[in-house]
Structures are given as C-alpha cells and as structure tokens.
PDB file of C-alpha atoms in Angstrom:
ATOM      1  CA  UNK A  11     119.400 139.269 -11.901  1.00 88.00           C
ATOM      2  CA  UNK A  12     121.918 136.446 -11.633  1.00 92.00           C
ATOM      3  CA  UNK A  13     121.403 133.135  -9.807  1.00 94.00           C
ATOM      4  CA  UNK A  14     123.387 134.167  -6.728  1.00 94.00           C
ATOM      5  CA  UNK A  15     121.254 137.230  -6.116  1.00 94.00           C
ATOM      6  CA  UNK A  16     118.056 135.328  -6.929  1.00 94.00           C
ATOM      7  CA  UNK A  17     119.036 132.738  -4.344  1.00 95.00           C
ATOM      8  CA  UNK A  18     119.193 135.456  -1.670  1.00 94.00           C
ATOM      9  CA  UNK A  19     115.772 136.762  -2.742  1.00 94.00           C
ATOM     10  CA  UNK A  20     114.284 133.273  -2.549  1.00 95.00           C
ATOM     11  CA  UNK A  21     115.675 132.545   0.939  1.00 95.00           C
ATOM     12  CA  UNK A  22     114.380 135.908   2.140  1.00 93.00           C
ATOM     13  CA  UNK A  23     110.970 135.030   0.680  1.00 94.00           C
ATOM     14  CA  UNK A  24     110.969 131.715   2.547  1.00 93.00           C
ATOM     15  CA  UNK A  25     111.858 133.343   5.855  1.00 92.00           C
ATOM     16  CA  UNK A  26     109.658 136.455   5.662  1.00 91.00           C
ATOM     17  CA  UNK A  27     106.675 135.722   3.435  1.00 87.00           C
ATOM     18  CA  UNK A  28     106.349 131.972   3.755  1.00 88.00           C
ATOM     19  CA  UNK A  29     107.309 131.880   7.444  1.00 88.00           C
ATOM     20  CA  UNK A  30     109.461 128.789   6.950  1.00 87.00           C
ATOM     21  CA  UNK A  31     111.389 127.515   9.960  1.00 88.00           C
ATOM     22  CA  UNK A  32     114.989 128.561  10.520  1.00 88.00           C
ATOM     23  CA  UNK A  33     116.076 124.954   9.951  1.00 88.00           C
ATOM     24  CA  UNK A  34     114.335 124.851   6.575  1.00 90.00           C
ATOM     25  CA  UNK A  35     115.841 128.146   5.439  1.00 93.00           C
ATOM     26  CA  UNK A  36     119.335 127.057   6.515  1.00 94.00           C
ATOM     27  CA  UNK A  37     119.012 123.630   4.848  1.00 92.00           C
ATOM     28  CA  UNK A  38     117.619 125.088   1.611  1.00 95.00           C
ATOM     29  CA  UNK A  39     120.342 127.738   1.660  1.00 94.00           C
ATOM     30  CA  UNK A  40     123.002 125.047   1.909  1.00 94.00           C
ATOM     31  CA  UNK A  41     121.426 123.021  -0.912  1.00 95.00           C
ATOM     32  CA  UNK A  42     121.080 126.053  -3.188  1.00 95.00           C
ATOM     33  CA  UNK A  43     124.582 127.364  -2.478  1.00 95.00           C
ATOM     34  CA  UNK A  44     125.889 124.003  -3.653  1.00 95.00           C
ATOM     35  CA  UNK A  45     123.563 124.077  -6.690  1.00 93.00           C
ATOM     36  CA  UNK A  46     124.372 127.648  -7.755  1.00 95.00           C
ATOM     37  CA  UNK A  47     128.095 127.029  -7.235  1.00 94.00           C
ATOM     38  CA  UNK A  48     127.878 123.865  -9.319  1.00 92.00           C
ATOM     39  CA  UNK A  49     126.176 125.782 -12.140  1.00 94.00           C
ATOM     40  CA  UNK A  50     128.773 128.559 -11.892  1.00 94.00           C
ATOM     41  CA  UNK A  51     131.481 125.950 -12.375  1.00 93.00           C
ATOM     42  CA  UNK A  52     129.838 125.177 -15.697  1.00 92.00           C
ATOM     43  CA  UNK A  53     129.691 128.803 -16.743  1.00 94.00           C
ATOM     44  CA  UNK A  54     125.993 129.297 -15.932  1.00 94.00           C
ATOM     45  CA  UNK A  55     124.949 132.315 -13.858  1.00 93.00           C
ATOM     46  CA  UNK A  56     121.848 133.541 -15.714  1.00 94.00           C
ATOM     47  CA  UNK A  57     118.586 131.847 -14.580  1.00 94.00           C
ATOM     48  CA  UNK A  58     117.378 131.667 -18.198  1.00 93.00           C
ATOM     49  CA  UNK A  59     120.427 129.612 -19.156  1.00 94.00           C
ATOM     50  CA  UNK A  60     119.608 126.723 -16.814  1.00 94.00           C
ATOM     51  CA  UNK A  61     118.504 123.727 -18.869  1.00 93.00           C
ATOM     52  CA  UNK A  62     116.682 120.623 -17.646  1.00 92.00           C
ATOM     53  CA  UNK A  63     119.686 118.443 -18.500  1.00 91.00           C
ATOM     54  CA  UNK A  64     121.893 120.523 -16.174  1.00 92.00           C
ATOM     55  CA  UNK A  65     119.454 120.115 -13.281  1.00 92.00           C
ATOM     56  CA  UNK A  66     119.299 116.351 -13.815  1.00 91.00           C
ATOM     57  CA  UNK A  67     123.093 116.175 -14.036  1.00 92.00           C
ATOM     58  CA  UNK A  68     123.406 117.993 -10.703  1.00 92.00           C
ATOM     59  CA  UNK A  69     120.960 115.617  -9.016  1.00 91.00           C
ATOM     60  CA  UNK A  70     122.818 112.611 -10.418  1.00 88.00           C
ATOM     61  CA  UNK A  71     126.047 114.058  -8.999  1.00 89.00           C
ATOM     62  CA  UNK A  72     124.458 114.321  -5.546  1.00 89.00           C
ATOM     63  CA  UNK A  73     123.508 110.662  -5.695  1.00 85.00           C
ATOM     64  CA  UNK A  74     126.923 109.656  -7.010  1.00 83.00           C
ATOM     65  CA  UNK A  75     128.815 111.280  -4.126  1.00 85.00           C
ATOM     66  CA  UNK A  76     126.726 109.252  -1.671  1.00 81.00           C
ATOM     67  CA  UNK A  77     124.337 111.884  -0.327  1.00 83.00           C
ATOM     68  CA  UNK A  78     121.576 110.256   1.738  1.00 82.00           C
ATOM     69  CA  UNK A  79     118.288 109.738  -0.159  1.00 83.00           C
ATOM     70  CA  UNK A  80     116.416 112.073   2.198  1.00 82.00           C
ATOM     71  CA  UNK A  81     119.050 114.773   1.627  1.00 88.00           C
ATOM     72  CA  UNK A  82     118.803 114.379  -2.147  1.00 89.00           C
ATOM     73  CA  UNK A  83     115.010 114.640  -1.925  1.00 89.00           C
ATOM     74  CA  UNK A  84     115.296 117.855   0.116  1.00 91.00           C
ATOM     75  CA  UNK A  85     117.809 119.314  -2.368  1.00 93.00           C
ATOM     76  CA  UNK A  86     115.454 118.590  -5.268  1.00 93.00           C
ATOM     77  CA  UNK A  87     112.596 120.259  -3.363  1.00 92.00           C
ATOM     78  CA  UNK A  88     114.794 123.316  -2.794  1.00 94.00           C
ATOM     79  CA  UNK A  89     115.775 123.497  -6.460  1.00 95.00           C
ATOM     80  CA  UNK A  90     112.188 123.094  -7.669  1.00 94.00           C
ATOM     81  CA  UNK A  91     110.978 125.776  -5.269  1.00 93.00           C
ATOM     82  CA  UNK A  92     113.802 128.109  -6.317  1.00 94.00           C
ATOM     83  CA  UNK A  93     112.954 127.873 -10.013  1.00 94.00           C
ATOM     84  CA  UNK A  94     109.210 128.213  -9.342  1.00 94.00           C
ATOM     85  CA  UNK A  95     109.914 131.373  -7.329  1.00 93.00           C
ATOM     86  CA  UNK A  96     112.037 132.871 -10.130  1.00 94.00           C
ATOM     87  CA  UNK A  97     109.303 132.244 -12.711  1.00 93.00           C
ATOM     88  CA  UNK A  98     106.528 133.592 -10.456  1.00 94.00           C
ATOM     89  CA  UNK A  99     108.563 136.727  -9.682  1.00 91.00           C
ATOM     90  CA  UNK A 100     109.403 137.149 -13.387  1.00 92.00           C
ATOM     91  CA  UNK A 101     113.115 136.916 -12.724  1.00 93.00           C
ATOM     92  CA  UNK A 102     113.282 134.518 -15.668  1.00 93.00           C
ATOM     93  CA  UNK A 103     111.028 132.711 -18.105  1.00 91.00           C
ATOM     94  CA  UNK A 104     112.835 129.378 -18.201  1.00 89.00           C
ATOM     95  CA  UNK A 105     111.258 126.724 -15.957  1.00 92.00           C
ATOM     96  CA  UNK A 106     113.459 123.606 -16.257  1.00 91.00           C
ATOM     97  CA  UNK A 107     111.959 121.930 -13.176  1.00 90.00           C
ATOM     98  CA  UNK A 108     108.257 122.371 -13.998  1.00 86.00           C
ATOM     99  CA  UNK A 109     107.601 118.620 -14.106  1.00 86.00           C
ATOM    100  CA  UNK A 110     110.777 117.355 -12.444  1.00 84.00           C
ATOM    101  CA  UNK A 111     109.810 114.415 -10.212  1.00 81.00           C
ATOM    102  CA  UNK A 112     111.216 113.921  -6.731  1.00 72.00           C
ATOM    103  CA  UNK A 113     113.703 111.043  -6.656  1.00 70.00           C
ATOM    104  CA  UNK A 114     112.178 107.746  -5.644  1.00 65.00           C
ATOM    105  CA  UNK A 115     113.155 106.650  -2.162  1.00 61.00           C
ATOM    106  CA  UNK A 116     114.773 103.216  -2.186  1.00 59.00           C
ATOM    107  CA  UNK A 117     112.810 100.654  -0.217  1.00 57.00           C
ATOM    108  CA  UNK A 118     114.634 100.133   3.052  1.00 60.00           C
ATOM    109  CA  UNK A 119     114.217  96.745   4.597  1.00 59.00           C
ATOM    110  CA  UNK A 120     113.578  96.896   8.332  1.00 68.00           C
ATOM    111  CA  UNK A 121     116.327  95.793  10.698  1.00 85.00           C
ATOM    112  CA  UNK A 122     115.486  92.497  12.374  1.00 90.00           C
ATOM    113  CA  UNK A 123     117.131  90.041  14.714  1.00 92.00           C
ATOM    114  CA  UNK A 124     116.861  86.275  14.383  1.00 92.00           C
ATOM    115  CA  UNK A 125     114.596  84.148  16.565  1.00 92.00           C
ATOM    116  CA  UNK A 126     117.730  82.802  18.243  1.00 94.00           C
ATOM    117  CA  UNK A 127     118.943  86.337  18.988  1.00 95.00           C
ATOM    118  CA  UNK A 128     115.522  87.233  20.412  1.00 96.00           C
ATOM    119  CA  UNK A 129     115.599  84.207  22.686  1.00 96.00           C
ATOM    120  CA  UNK A 130     119.119  85.065  23.860  1.00 96.00           C
ATOM    121  CA  UNK A 131     118.037  88.623  24.590  1.00 97.00           C
ATOM    122  CA  UNK A 132     114.895  87.675  26.501  1.00 97.00           C
ATOM    123  CA  UNK A 133     116.218  84.622  28.327  1.00 96.00           C
ATOM    124  CA  UNK A 134     119.245  86.393  29.820  1.00 97.00           C
ATOM    125  CA  UNK A 135     119.220  86.829  33.617  1.00 96.00           C
ATOM    126  CA  UNK A 136     117.430  90.010  34.703  1.00 97.00           C
ATOM    127  CA  UNK A 137     117.886  91.648  38.121  1.00 96.00           C
ATOM    128  CA  UNK A 138     115.150  90.686  40.606  1.00 95.00           C
ATOM    129  CA  UNK A 139     114.789  94.364  41.528  1.00 97.00           C
ATOM    130  CA  UNK A 140     111.646  96.386  40.637  1.00 97.00           C
ATOM    131  CA  UNK A 141     113.584  98.035  37.787  1.00 97.00           C
ATOM    132  CA  UNK A 142     114.835  94.648  36.601  1.00 97.00           C
ATOM    133  CA  UNK A 143     111.292  93.235  36.547  1.00 98.00           C
ATOM    134  CA  UNK A 144     110.177  96.334  34.634  1.00 98.00           C
ATOM    135  CA  UNK A 145     112.990  96.066  32.093  1.00 98.00           C
ATOM    136  CA  UNK A 146     112.241  92.392  31.433  1.00 98.00           C
ATOM    137  CA  UNK A 147     108.566  93.199  30.884  1.00 98.00           C
ATOM    138  CA  UNK A 148     109.465  96.080  28.546  1.00 98.00           C
ATOM    139  CA  UNK A 149     111.554  93.843  26.288  1.00 98.00           C
ATOM    140  CA  UNK A 150     108.965  91.055  26.257  1.00 97.00           C
ATOM    141  CA  UNK A 151     106.102  93.438  25.439  1.00 97.00           C
ATOM    142  CA  UNK A 152     108.045  95.214  22.677  1.00 97.00           C
ATOM    143  CA  UNK A 153     108.899  91.912  21.002  1.00 96.00           C
ATOM    144  CA  UNK A 154     105.777  89.939  21.993  1.00 95.00           C
ATOM    145  CA  UNK A 155     103.185  92.621  21.159  1.00 95.00           C
ATOM    146  CA  UNK A 156     104.924  94.671  18.465  1.00 94.00           C
ATOM    147  CA  UNK A 157     104.501  98.024  20.200  1.00 96.00           C
ATOM    148  CA  UNK A 158     106.298 101.218  19.282  1.00 93.00           C
ATOM    149  CA  UNK A 159     108.357 102.757  22.092  1.00 95.00           C
ATOM    150  CA  UNK A 160     105.907 105.681  22.282  1.00 94.00           C
ATOM    151  CA  UNK A 161     102.968 103.265  22.564  1.00 96.00           C
ATOM    152  CA  UNK A 162     104.667 101.358  25.356  1.00 97.00           C
ATOM    153  CA  UNK A 163     105.379 104.597  27.253  1.00 96.00           C
ATOM    154  CA  UNK A 164     101.772 105.705  26.777  1.00 95.00           C
ATOM    155  CA  UNK A 165     100.347 102.446  28.115  1.00 96.00           C
ATOM    156  CA  UNK A 166      98.118 103.001  31.180  1.00 97.00           C
ATOM    157  CA  UNK A 167      97.055 100.421  33.747  1.00 96.00           C
ATOM    158  CA  UNK A 168      93.430 100.483  32.622  1.00 96.00           C
ATOM    159  CA  UNK A 169      94.578  99.478  29.136  1.00 96.00           C
ATOM    160  CA  UNK A 170      96.082  96.205  30.416  1.00 97.00           C
ATOM    161  CA  UNK A 171      93.452  93.450  30.222  1.00 95.00           C
ATOM    162  CA  UNK A 172      95.503  90.424  31.203  1.00 94.00           C
ATOM    163  CA  UNK A 173      92.425  88.359  32.100  1.00 93.00           C
ATOM    164  CA  UNK A 174      91.455  88.651  28.447  1.00 93.00           C
ATOM    165  CA  UNK A 175      95.052  88.478  27.195  1.00 93.00           C
ATOM    166  CA  UNK A 176      94.814  91.918  25.566  1.00 94.00           C
ATOM    167  CA  UNK A 177      96.336  95.395  25.558  1.00 95.00           C
ATOM    168  CA  UNK A 178      94.535  98.529  24.389  1.00 94.00           C
ATOM    169  CA  UNK A 179      97.132 100.569  22.516  1.00 93.00           C
ATOM    170  CA  UNK A 180      96.948 104.116  21.182  1.00 91.00           C
ATOM    171  CA  UNK A 181      99.141 104.512  18.121  1.00 86.00           C
ATOM    172  CA  UNK A 182      99.896 107.314  15.685  1.00 79.00           C
ATOM    173  CA  UNK A 183      97.208 109.978  15.556  1.00 75.00           C
ATOM    174  CA  UNK A 184      95.617 108.555  18.710  1.00 81.00           C
ATOM    175  CA  UNK A 185      94.231 105.609  16.754  1.00 86.00           C
ATOM    176  CA  UNK A 186      93.280 102.779  19.106  1.00 90.00           C
ATOM    177  CA  UNK A 187      93.928  99.106  18.461  1.00 92.00           C
ATOM    178  CA  UNK A 188      93.772  95.958  20.556  1.00 92.00           C
ATOM    179  CA  UNK A 189      96.723  93.560  20.521  1.00 93.00           C
ATOM    180  CA  UNK A 190      97.121  90.139  22.153  1.00 92.00           C
ATOM    181  CA  UNK A 191      99.295  89.957  25.281  1.00 93.00           C
ATOM    182  CA  UNK A 192      99.944  86.269  25.772  1.00 93.00           C
ATOM    183  CA  UNK A 193     102.705  83.871  26.733  1.00 94.00           C
ATOM    184  CA  UNK A 194     105.963  85.337  27.977  1.00 95.00           C
ATOM    185  CA  UNK A 195     104.819  88.938  27.376  1.00 95.00           C
ATOM    186  CA  UNK A 196     101.762  88.466  29.601  1.00 95.00           C
ATOM    187  CA  UNK A 197     103.686  86.536  32.257  1.00 96.00           C
ATOM    188  CA  UNK A 198     106.503  89.054  32.651  1.00 97.00           C
ATOM    189  CA  UNK A 199     104.079  91.982  32.549  1.00 97.00           C
ATOM    190  CA  UNK A 200     101.943  90.428  35.267  1.00 97.00           C
ATOM    191  CA  UNK A 201     105.024  89.703  37.373  1.00 97.00           C
ATOM    192  CA  UNK A 202     106.157  93.318  37.074  1.00 98.00           C
ATOM    193  CA  UNK A 203     102.703  94.652  37.986  1.00 97.00           C
ATOM    194  CA  UNK A 204     102.471  92.313  40.991  1.00 97.00           C
ATOM    195  CA  UNK A 205     105.988  92.616  42.373  1.00 96.00           C
ATOM    196  CA  UNK A 206     107.764  95.547  40.765  1.00 96.00           C
ATOM    197  CA  UNK A 207     105.556  98.496  39.892  1.00 96.00           C
ATOM    198  CA  UNK A 208     104.373  99.171  43.452  1.00 95.00           C
ATOM    199  CA  UNK A 209     107.936  99.787  44.601  1.00 95.00           C
ATOM    200  CA  UNK A 210     108.402 102.399  41.850  1.00 96.00           C
ATOM    201  CA  UNK A 211     105.231 104.379  42.622  1.00 94.00           C
ATOM    202  CA  UNK A 212     106.060 107.912  43.768  1.00 88.00           C
ATOM    203  CA  UNK A 213     104.192 110.513  45.794  1.00 86.00           C
ATOM    204  CA  UNK A 214     102.236 111.783  42.824  1.00 88.00           C
ATOM    205  CA  UNK A 215      99.774 109.272  41.360  1.00 88.00           C
ATOM    206  CA  UNK A 216     100.639 108.103  37.840  1.00 95.00           C
ATOM    207  CA  UNK A 217      98.518 105.677  35.847  1.00 95.00           C
ATOM    208  CA  UNK A 218     101.371 104.684  33.547  1.00 96.00           C
ATOM    209  CA  UNK A 219     102.243 100.987  33.454  1.00 97.00           C
ATOM    210  CA  UNK A 220     105.964 101.570  33.105  1.00 98.00           C
ATOM    211  CA  UNK A 221     107.414 103.944  35.704  1.00 97.00           C
ATOM    212  CA  UNK A 222     110.832 105.476  36.185  1.00 96.00           C
ATOM    213  CA  UNK A 223     112.667 105.468  39.515  1.00 93.00           C
ATOM    214  CA  UNK A 224     110.897 108.700  40.532  1.00 93.00           C
ATOM    215  CA  UNK A 225     107.461 107.222  39.965  1.00 95.00           C
ATOM    216  CA  UNK A 226     106.740 109.104  36.749  1.00 96.00           C
ATOM    217  CA  UNK A 227     105.966 107.837  33.276  1.00 96.00           C
ATOM    218  CA  UNK A 228     108.973 106.275  31.589  1.00 96.00           C
ATOM    219  CA  UNK A 229     110.263 108.297  28.613  1.00 95.00           C
ATOM    220  CA  UNK A 230     111.005 107.027  25.109  1.00 94.00           C
ATOM    221  CA  UNK A 231     114.656 107.900  25.616  1.00 96.00           C
ATOM    222  CA  UNK A 232     114.746 105.687  28.708  1.00 97.00           C
ATOM    223  CA  UNK A 233     113.159 102.811  26.804  1.00 97.00           C
ATOM    224  CA  UNK A 234     115.798 103.199  24.077  1.00 97.00           C
ATOM    225  CA  UNK A 235     118.547 103.110  26.709  1.00 97.00           C
ATOM    226  CA  UNK A 236     117.069 100.007  28.379  1.00 98.00           C
ATOM    227  CA  UNK A 237     116.793  98.113  25.090  1.00 98.00           C
ATOM    228  CA  UNK A 238     120.305  99.096  24.043  1.00 97.00           C
ATOM    229  CA  UNK A 239     121.714  98.086  27.457  1.00 97.00           C
ATOM    230  CA  UNK A 240     120.269  94.568  27.506  1.00 98.00           C
ATOM    231  CA  UNK A 241     120.976  94.143  23.802  1.00 97.00           C
ATOM    232  CA  UNK A 242     124.627  94.873  24.443  1.00 96.00           C
ATOM    233  CA  UNK A 243     124.725  92.239  27.206  1.00 96.00           C
ATOM    234  CA  UNK A 244     123.232  89.718  24.746  1.00 96.00           C
ATOM    235  CA  UNK A 245     125.815  90.614  22.093  1.00 96.00           C
ATOM    236  CA  UNK A 246     123.420  92.739  20.008  1.00 95.00           C
ATOM    237  CA  UNK A 247     125.098  96.122  19.748  1.00 92.00           C
ATOM    238  CA  UNK A 248     122.973  99.149  18.916  1.00 93.00           C
ATOM    239  CA  UNK A 249     119.666  97.336  19.493  1.00 96.00           C
ATOM    240  CA  UNK A 250     116.699  99.664  19.020  1.00 96.00           C
ATOM    241  CA  UNK A 251     113.071  99.279  20.230  1.00 96.00           C
ATOM    242  CA  UNK A 252     111.864  99.473  16.633  1.00 94.00           C
ATOM    243  CA  UNK A 253     114.094  96.512  15.747  1.00 94.00           C
ATOM    244  CA  UNK A 254     112.056  94.422  18.196  1.00 96.00           C
ATOM    245  CA  UNK A 255     108.843  95.627  16.526  1.00 93.00           C
ATOM    246  CA  UNK A 256     110.272  94.758  13.100  1.00 91.00           C
ATOM    247  CA  UNK A 257     111.313  91.345  14.413  1.00 92.00           C
ATOM    248  CA  UNK A 258     107.840  90.761  15.890  1.00 93.00           C
ATOM    249  CA  UNK A 259     106.280  91.311  12.453  1.00 90.00           C
ATOM    250  CA  UNK A 260     108.886  89.340  10.508  1.00 88.00           C
ATOM    251  CA  UNK A 261     108.786  86.326  12.813  1.00 90.00           C
ATOM    252  CA  UNK A 262     104.978  86.261  12.689  1.00 90.00           C
ATOM    253  CA  UNK A 263     105.048  86.205   8.883  1.00 85.00           C
ATOM    254  CA  UNK A 264     107.758  83.544   8.863  1.00 84.00           C
ATOM    255  CA  UNK A 265     105.540  81.519  11.193  1.00 84.00           C
ATOM    256  CA  UNK A 266     102.684  81.639   8.686  1.00 83.00           C
ATOM    257  CA  UNK A 267     100.642  84.622   9.924  1.00 85.00           C
ATOM    258  CA  UNK A 268      98.441  86.374   7.355  1.00 85.00           C
ATOM    259  CA  UNK A 269      99.742  89.738   6.140  1.00 84.00           C
ATOM    260  CA  UNK A 270      96.408  91.436   6.922  1.00 87.00           C
ATOM    261  CA  UNK A 271      96.541  90.151  10.507  1.00 87.00           C
ATOM    262  CA  UNK A 272     100.056  91.512  10.947  1.00 87.00           C
ATOM    263  CA  UNK A 273      98.914  94.836   9.460  1.00 89.00           C
ATOM    264  CA  UNK A 274      96.177  95.024  12.109  1.00 88.00           C
ATOM    265  CA  UNK A 275      98.561  94.096  14.926  1.00 90.00           C
ATOM    266  CA  UNK A 276     101.065  96.766  13.872  1.00 90.00           C
ATOM    267  CA  UNK A 277      98.411  99.433  13.391  1.00 87.00           C
ATOM    268  CA  UNK A 278      99.438 100.193   9.801  1.00 83.00           C
ATOM    269  CA  UNK A 279      96.860 102.185   7.842  1.00 76.00           C
ATOM    270  CA  UNK A 280      98.328 101.006   4.538  1.00 77.00           C
ATOM    271  CA  UNK A 281      99.193  97.375   3.855  1.00 73.00           C
ATOM    272  CA  UNK A 282     102.056  98.526   1.603  1.00 71.00           C
ATOM    273  CA  UNK A 283     103.892  99.502   4.793  1.00 71.00           C
ATOM    274  CA  UNK A 284     103.412  96.025   6.201  1.00 72.00           C
ATOM    275  CA  UNK A 285     104.653  94.433   2.984  1.00 70.00           C
ATOM    276  CA  UNK A 286     108.166  95.617   3.833  1.00 69.00           C
ATOM    277  CA  UNK A 287     108.216  92.764   6.339  1.00 69.00           C
ATOM    278  CA  UNK A 288     107.769  90.079   3.715  1.00 66.00           C
ATOM    279  CA  UNK A 289     111.537  89.781   3.235  1.00 59.00           C
ATOM    280  CA  UNK A 290     111.510  86.267   4.682  1.00 51.00           C
ATOM    281  CA  UNK A 291     114.593  84.215   3.922  1.00 48.00           C
ATOM    282  CA  UNK A 292     114.752  81.748   1.038  1.00 48.00           C
ATOM    283  CA  UNK A 293     115.142  78.785   3.370  1.00 53.00           C
ATOM    284  CA  UNK A 294     111.828  79.592   5.013  1.00 57.00           C
ATOM    285  CA  UNK A 295     110.074  80.009   1.652  1.00 56.00           C
ATOM    286  CA  UNK A 296     111.456  76.685   0.444  1.00 61.00           C
ATOM    287  CA  UNK A 297     110.400  74.937   3.657  1.00 62.00           C
ATOM    288  CA  UNK A 298     106.846  76.297   3.411  1.00 60.00           C
ATOM    289  CA  UNK A 299     106.628  75.337  -0.255  1.00 65.00           C
ATOM    290  CA  UNK A 300     107.812  71.767   0.415  1.00 69.00           C
ATOM    291  CA  UNK A 301     105.345  71.389   3.259  1.00 72.00           C
ATOM    292  CA  UNK A 302     102.374  72.880   1.432  1.00 71.00           C
ATOM    293  CA  UNK A 303     102.528  71.934  -2.261  1.00 63.00           C
ATOM    294  CA  UNK A 304     101.110  68.477  -3.107  1.00 67.00           C
ATOM    295  CA  UNK A 305     103.662  67.730  -5.823  1.00 66.00           C
ATOM    296  CA  UNK A 306     106.700  69.519  -4.421  1.00 62.00           C
ATOM    297  CA  UNK A 307     108.490  66.325  -3.405  1.00 59.00           C
ATOM    298  CA  UNK A 308     107.641  64.188  -6.441  1.00 52.00           C
TER     299      UNK A 308
END
C-alpha cells in the first residue's frame, strides 16, 4: 500500500473508529496531503522508504515558509499519528517518527500598553449615560483588577465587596480567588452600581454586575467591542481585554510587586505562566538597581 492510499485509510480511521471531530479530520487531511505530496516530489511513495531525515526536512520546510507555530505543531501531530497508524496496522515496519518531539513553541511575550497609554485610555471623557458609566467601570476593573473578560462577565453583585475593597472572582475551572478592588477601579464600579446599573435592569432579574441594554448579562463579545471602541478613541487600535490584564501584571511588576503576589492576583496555577510578564524594560531594571544596591553609584 502506498502513502496516498494509507493516508485515506488513516483519515477514515480517525473519523470512524476514533470519532475525531470533522475539523480535526479536515485539518489532518490537509497537513497529510501536503506531507505526502512533498514526499512524492522526492520520489518517495512507499511508507517503508520514509526516513527520519526526510520527516525532519519537511518540518523545517514548514517553519521556513512561515507557517504559524501552532500549525506546525498540528502538522507534526498528524504526521506522527499517521506513521503510528501504519505501523500498528502493519502497513509498514519503518517508524521514523517513533521518538520525534513536537516542536517547541516560542515564548510569546504578552501585549502590553504603557502606563501613559493606560492613563490616556481611562482618563478620556466617558458618556454620563448608564452605558457610559458601565463602560468606564469595565475598563477600570479590567486594568485595575487584572480580570479576564470571561471573569468580568461572570461577576455577580454578591461577589462585589466594596466595603472591604475586594472582588470574589471565579476563574478557569471555576477556581475562586479574591482580588483587591481599590482606587479608581472601586470608585468607578461604585458609581456605576449607584447611578448606572439600575437603569439597565430589565424585566427579568439578573444578578450580573455588568448588564447589556436589555438587562441581561453582558457577553464577552460585547466586552471586546467596548474595549476596542474606547481604545480606538484613545489612539490604541485593536485594543483587547487581555491586553489590559497583561498590562495590569506588567505594571505591578515594574512597580516592585512580588512575582508570587502577581501570580495569585492573576489566578495562575503555575508561576512559569506569570514569569512571561517579567519582560520589564531595561530602564526600569537600571533604575531599580541604582536605587537598591548600596554600591551602585560609587
């Protein structure tokens, strides 16, 4: 059986026996069509003729043409699964991908805005309407408390403890954490709750803090649109809620906050995730060093 026919057998196996999703089967089919065609261009059509060096050369070619890291990783998974299937079904004996590692994902630094950009965004004039009060509070809470958009949308009134300066937040996997709500975040949130939310309440009771114009819980898509809208007004095109969360973490670290504290505030299970935010600029590092080291200025 040649590689082209084996590819069809493998995709059928994924769809029928493994019960893989249509999207997975289509994506793997695309990756393997490219792979088998690439091998055919090098005169290889027999599964037993595929050598490890050829597989590695194909992967390097994917990287070289600029394929996204996640797409390369998926292609490697497809190729590994294809060769494992052929060995298990005794289509061939060669197993060139038996210990082939997945390509390492390059560390991607989070997008952040400067403190000056954050101030320009949050100090711009907001409409004095209920929706305007809500939008101002949304931006302040995202930046001032480091919430994800989903966490902000899931925030209920009983979770707002402004007398204690706290919010009870439910993050990924329903894991609860408590974050400070102080300063501008607390002030704008309180103003919205006092003067704005009541005007947005609809006929059906909803305990959500942030309501849409029909009185229901605000969606993540709406939060994205609100952030992008006010970001555009402030000259920050394509602003995303997660950028405000990234900026929250980065600015805390630049201000001297302990990495473990920031990890707790963000709700990260692994501190390695939080360490992505330690990309503070060299000027800040130099300033801290000069201020802290006893012999730095001698």
